[in-house]
Each structure stands twice: as C-alpha cells, then as structure tokens.
mmCIF file with all atom_site columns, C-alpha atoms in Angstrom:
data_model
loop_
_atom_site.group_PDB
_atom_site.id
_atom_site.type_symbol
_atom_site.label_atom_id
_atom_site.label_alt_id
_atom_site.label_comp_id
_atom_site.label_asym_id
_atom_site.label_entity_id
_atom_site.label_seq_id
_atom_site.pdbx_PDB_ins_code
_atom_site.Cartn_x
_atom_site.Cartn_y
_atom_site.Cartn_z
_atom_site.occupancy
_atom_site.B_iso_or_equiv
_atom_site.pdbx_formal_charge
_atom_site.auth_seq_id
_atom_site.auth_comp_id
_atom_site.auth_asym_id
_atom_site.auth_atom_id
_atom_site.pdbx_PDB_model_num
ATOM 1  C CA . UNK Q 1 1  ? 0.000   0.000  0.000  1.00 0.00 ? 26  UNK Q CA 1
ATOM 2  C CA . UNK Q 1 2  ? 3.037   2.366  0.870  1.00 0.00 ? 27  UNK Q CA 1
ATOM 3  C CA . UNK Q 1 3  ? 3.894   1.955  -2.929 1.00 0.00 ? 28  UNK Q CA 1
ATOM 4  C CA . UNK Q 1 4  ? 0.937   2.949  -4.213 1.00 0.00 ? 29  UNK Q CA 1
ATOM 5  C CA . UNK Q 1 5  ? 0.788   6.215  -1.951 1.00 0.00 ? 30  UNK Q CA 1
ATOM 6  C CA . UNK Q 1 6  ? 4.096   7.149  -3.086 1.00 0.00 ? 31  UNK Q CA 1
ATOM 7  C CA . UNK Q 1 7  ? 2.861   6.728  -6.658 1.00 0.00 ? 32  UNK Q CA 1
ATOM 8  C CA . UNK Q 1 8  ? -0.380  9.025  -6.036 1.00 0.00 ? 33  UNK Q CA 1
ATOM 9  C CA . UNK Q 1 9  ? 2.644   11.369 -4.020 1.00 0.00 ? 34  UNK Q CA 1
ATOM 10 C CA . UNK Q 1 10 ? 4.750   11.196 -7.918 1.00 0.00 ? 35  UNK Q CA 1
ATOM 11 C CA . UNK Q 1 11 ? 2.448   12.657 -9.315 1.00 0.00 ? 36  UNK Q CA 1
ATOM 12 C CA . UNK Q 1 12 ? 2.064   16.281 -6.810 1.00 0.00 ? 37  UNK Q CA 1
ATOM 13 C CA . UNK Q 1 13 ? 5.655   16.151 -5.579 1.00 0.00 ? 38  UNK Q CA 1
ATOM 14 C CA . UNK Q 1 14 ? 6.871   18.782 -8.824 1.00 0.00 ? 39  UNK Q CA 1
ATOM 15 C CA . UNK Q 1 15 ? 4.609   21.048 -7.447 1.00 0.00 ? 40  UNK Q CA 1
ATOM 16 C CA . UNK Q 1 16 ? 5.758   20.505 -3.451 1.00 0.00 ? 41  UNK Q CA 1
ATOM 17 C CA . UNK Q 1 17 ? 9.048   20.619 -4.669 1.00 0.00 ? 42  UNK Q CA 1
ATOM 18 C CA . UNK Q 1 18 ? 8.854   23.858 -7.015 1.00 0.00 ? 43  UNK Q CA 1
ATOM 19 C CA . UNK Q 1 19 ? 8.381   25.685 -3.807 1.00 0.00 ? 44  UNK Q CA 1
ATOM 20 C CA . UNK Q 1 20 ? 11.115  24.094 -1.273 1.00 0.00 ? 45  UNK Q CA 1
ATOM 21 C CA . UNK Q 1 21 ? 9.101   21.370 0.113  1.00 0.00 ? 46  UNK Q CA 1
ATOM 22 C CA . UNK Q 1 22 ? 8.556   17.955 -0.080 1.00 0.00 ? 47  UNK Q CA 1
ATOM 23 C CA . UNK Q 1 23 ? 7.016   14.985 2.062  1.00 0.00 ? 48  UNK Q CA 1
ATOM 24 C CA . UNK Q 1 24 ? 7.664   11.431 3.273  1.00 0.00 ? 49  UNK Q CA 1
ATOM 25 C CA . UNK Q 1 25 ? 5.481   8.596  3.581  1.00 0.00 ? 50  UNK Q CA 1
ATOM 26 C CA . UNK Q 1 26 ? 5.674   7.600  7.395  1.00 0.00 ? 51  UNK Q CA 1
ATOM 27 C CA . UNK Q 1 27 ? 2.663   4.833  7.561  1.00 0.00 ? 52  UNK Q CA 1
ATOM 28 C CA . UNK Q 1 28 ? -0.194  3.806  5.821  1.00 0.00 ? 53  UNK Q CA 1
ATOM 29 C CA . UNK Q 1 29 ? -2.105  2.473  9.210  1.00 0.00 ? 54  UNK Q CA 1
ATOM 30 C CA . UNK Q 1 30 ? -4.495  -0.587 9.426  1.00 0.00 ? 55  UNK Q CA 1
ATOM 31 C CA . UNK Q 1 31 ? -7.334  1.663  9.412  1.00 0.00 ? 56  UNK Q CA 1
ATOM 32 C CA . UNK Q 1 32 ? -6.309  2.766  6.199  1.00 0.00 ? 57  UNK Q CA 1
ATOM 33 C CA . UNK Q 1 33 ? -4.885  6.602  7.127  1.00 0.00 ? 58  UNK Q CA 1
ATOM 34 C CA . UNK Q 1 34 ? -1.990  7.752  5.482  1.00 0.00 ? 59  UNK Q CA 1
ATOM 35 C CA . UNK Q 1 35 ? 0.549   9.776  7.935  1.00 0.00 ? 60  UNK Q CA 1
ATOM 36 C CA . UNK Q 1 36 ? 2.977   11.942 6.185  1.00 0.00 ? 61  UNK Q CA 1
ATOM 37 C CA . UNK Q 1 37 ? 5.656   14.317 7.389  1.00 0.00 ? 62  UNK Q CA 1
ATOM 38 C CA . UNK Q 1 38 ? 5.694   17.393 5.596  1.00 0.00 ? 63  UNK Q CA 1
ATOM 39 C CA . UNK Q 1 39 ? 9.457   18.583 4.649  1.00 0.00 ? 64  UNK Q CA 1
ATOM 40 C CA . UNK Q 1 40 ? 11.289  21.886 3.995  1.00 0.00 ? 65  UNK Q CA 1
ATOM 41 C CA . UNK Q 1 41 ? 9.309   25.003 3.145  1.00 0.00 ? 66  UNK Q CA 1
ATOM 42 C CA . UNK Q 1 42 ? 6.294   22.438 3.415  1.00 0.00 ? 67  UNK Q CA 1
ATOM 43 C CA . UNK Q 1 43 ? 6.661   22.020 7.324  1.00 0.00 ? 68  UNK Q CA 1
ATOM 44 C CA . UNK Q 1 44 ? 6.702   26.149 8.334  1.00 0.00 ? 69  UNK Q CA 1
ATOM 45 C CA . UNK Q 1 45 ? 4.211   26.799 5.541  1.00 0.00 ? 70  UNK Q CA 1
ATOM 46 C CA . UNK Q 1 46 ? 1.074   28.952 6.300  1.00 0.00 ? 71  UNK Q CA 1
ATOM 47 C CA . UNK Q 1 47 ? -0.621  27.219 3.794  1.00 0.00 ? 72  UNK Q CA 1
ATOM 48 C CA . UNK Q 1 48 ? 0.024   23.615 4.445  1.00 0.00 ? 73  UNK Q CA 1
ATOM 49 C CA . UNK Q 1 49 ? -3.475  22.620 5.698  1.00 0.00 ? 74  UNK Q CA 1
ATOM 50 C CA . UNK Q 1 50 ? -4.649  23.874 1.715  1.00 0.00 ? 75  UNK Q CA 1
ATOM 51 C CA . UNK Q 1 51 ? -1.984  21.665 0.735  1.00 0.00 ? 76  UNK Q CA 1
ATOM 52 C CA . UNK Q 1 52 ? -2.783  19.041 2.535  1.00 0.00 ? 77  UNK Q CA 1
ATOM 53 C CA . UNK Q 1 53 ? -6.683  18.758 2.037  1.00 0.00 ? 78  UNK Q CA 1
ATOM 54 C CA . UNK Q 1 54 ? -7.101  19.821 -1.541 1.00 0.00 ? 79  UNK Q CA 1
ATOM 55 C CA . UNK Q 1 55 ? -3.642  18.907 -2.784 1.00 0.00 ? 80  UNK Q CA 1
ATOM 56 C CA . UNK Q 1 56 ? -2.234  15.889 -1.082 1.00 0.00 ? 81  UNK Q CA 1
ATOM 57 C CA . UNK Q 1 57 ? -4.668  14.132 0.654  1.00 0.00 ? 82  UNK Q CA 1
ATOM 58 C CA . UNK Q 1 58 ? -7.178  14.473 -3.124 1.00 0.00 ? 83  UNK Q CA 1
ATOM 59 C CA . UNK Q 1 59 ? -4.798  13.227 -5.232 1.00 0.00 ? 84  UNK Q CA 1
ATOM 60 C CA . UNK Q 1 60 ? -3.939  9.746  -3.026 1.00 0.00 ? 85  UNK Q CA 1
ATOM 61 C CA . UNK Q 1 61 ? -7.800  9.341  -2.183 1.00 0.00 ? 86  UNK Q CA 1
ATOM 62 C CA . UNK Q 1 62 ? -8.326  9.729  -5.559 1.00 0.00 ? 87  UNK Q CA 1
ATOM 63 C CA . UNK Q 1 63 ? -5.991  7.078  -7.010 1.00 0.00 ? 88  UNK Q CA 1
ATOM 64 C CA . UNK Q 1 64 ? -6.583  5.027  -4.210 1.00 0.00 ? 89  UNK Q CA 1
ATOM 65 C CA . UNK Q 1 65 ? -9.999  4.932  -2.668 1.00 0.00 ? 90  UNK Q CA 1
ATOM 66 C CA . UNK Q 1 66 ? -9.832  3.074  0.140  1.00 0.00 ? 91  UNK Q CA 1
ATOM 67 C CA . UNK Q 1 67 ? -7.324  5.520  1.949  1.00 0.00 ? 92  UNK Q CA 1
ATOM 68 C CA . UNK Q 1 68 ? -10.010 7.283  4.413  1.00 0.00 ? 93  UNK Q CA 1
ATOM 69 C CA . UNK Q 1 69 ? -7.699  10.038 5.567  1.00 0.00 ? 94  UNK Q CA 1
ATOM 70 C CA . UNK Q 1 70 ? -4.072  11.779 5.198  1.00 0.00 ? 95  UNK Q CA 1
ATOM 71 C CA . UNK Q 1 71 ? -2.638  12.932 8.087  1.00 0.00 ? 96  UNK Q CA 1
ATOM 72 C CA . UNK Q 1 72 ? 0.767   15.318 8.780  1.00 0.00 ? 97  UNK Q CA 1
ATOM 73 C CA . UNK Q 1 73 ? 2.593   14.457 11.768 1.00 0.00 ? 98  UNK Q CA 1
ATOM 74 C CA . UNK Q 1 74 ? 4.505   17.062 12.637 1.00 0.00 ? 99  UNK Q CA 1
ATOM 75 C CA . UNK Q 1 75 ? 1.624   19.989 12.027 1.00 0.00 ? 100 UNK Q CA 1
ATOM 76 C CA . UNK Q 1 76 ? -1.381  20.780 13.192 1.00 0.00 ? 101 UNK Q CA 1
ATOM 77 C CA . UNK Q 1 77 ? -3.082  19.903 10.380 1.00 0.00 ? 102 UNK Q CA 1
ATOM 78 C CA . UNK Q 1 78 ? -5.858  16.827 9.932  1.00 0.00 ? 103 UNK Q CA 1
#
C-alpha cells in the first residue's frame, strides 16, 4: 500500500518541490490513514493545511480509494 501512496505522491511532488518542500510517507495504518511528514518550506508553511486537504490528501484518495484520511505528523493539520 506504501507503494501505491508514493505513486499518487509522484504525481504532486513537482509542485511541493517547485516551492522548497517535499514529504515522506511515514505509515499507511491498518485503518487505512496515510501519515505523512511534511518537509522543507512544506513544514513552516502557512498554507500547508490547503496543501494538505485539496492537494495531497485528493490526489492519493483519488488514485486510491480506500485511503479514508491523510494525516501530517509534525503539524497541526488533519
């Protein structure tokens, strides 16, 4: 399953990446939730929960539909 999130992650990294950022795959949990650790410019930035929901967490629901939830460890954000 970690494969296929990292595949889903392939294809919005650029765009992380473009702007200093990046994140790592931590866990895909039994209960299907992905928990990611947002790096560089992604961990301090002020807009890292829009990242998250409508970025991140659409594309891997959307390639993979059982995933019920994306998760960033080391911010606030849900």
């Amino acid at each position: 399953m970690k494969e296929r999130v990292e595949a889903a992650l392939e294809k919005i990294r650029p765009f992380l990446k473009a702007d200093g950022g990046d994140v790592r795959v931590l866990e895909v949990t039994d209960d299907m939730i992905v928990r990611l650790e947002l790096l560089g410019a992604c961990e301090s930035c002020p807009m890292s929960h829009m990242t998250m929901k409508a970025g991140i967490e659409e594309v891997i629901k959307r390639d993979i539909p059982e995933i019920k939830g994306v998760v960033a460890v080391n911010t606030a954000t849900v």
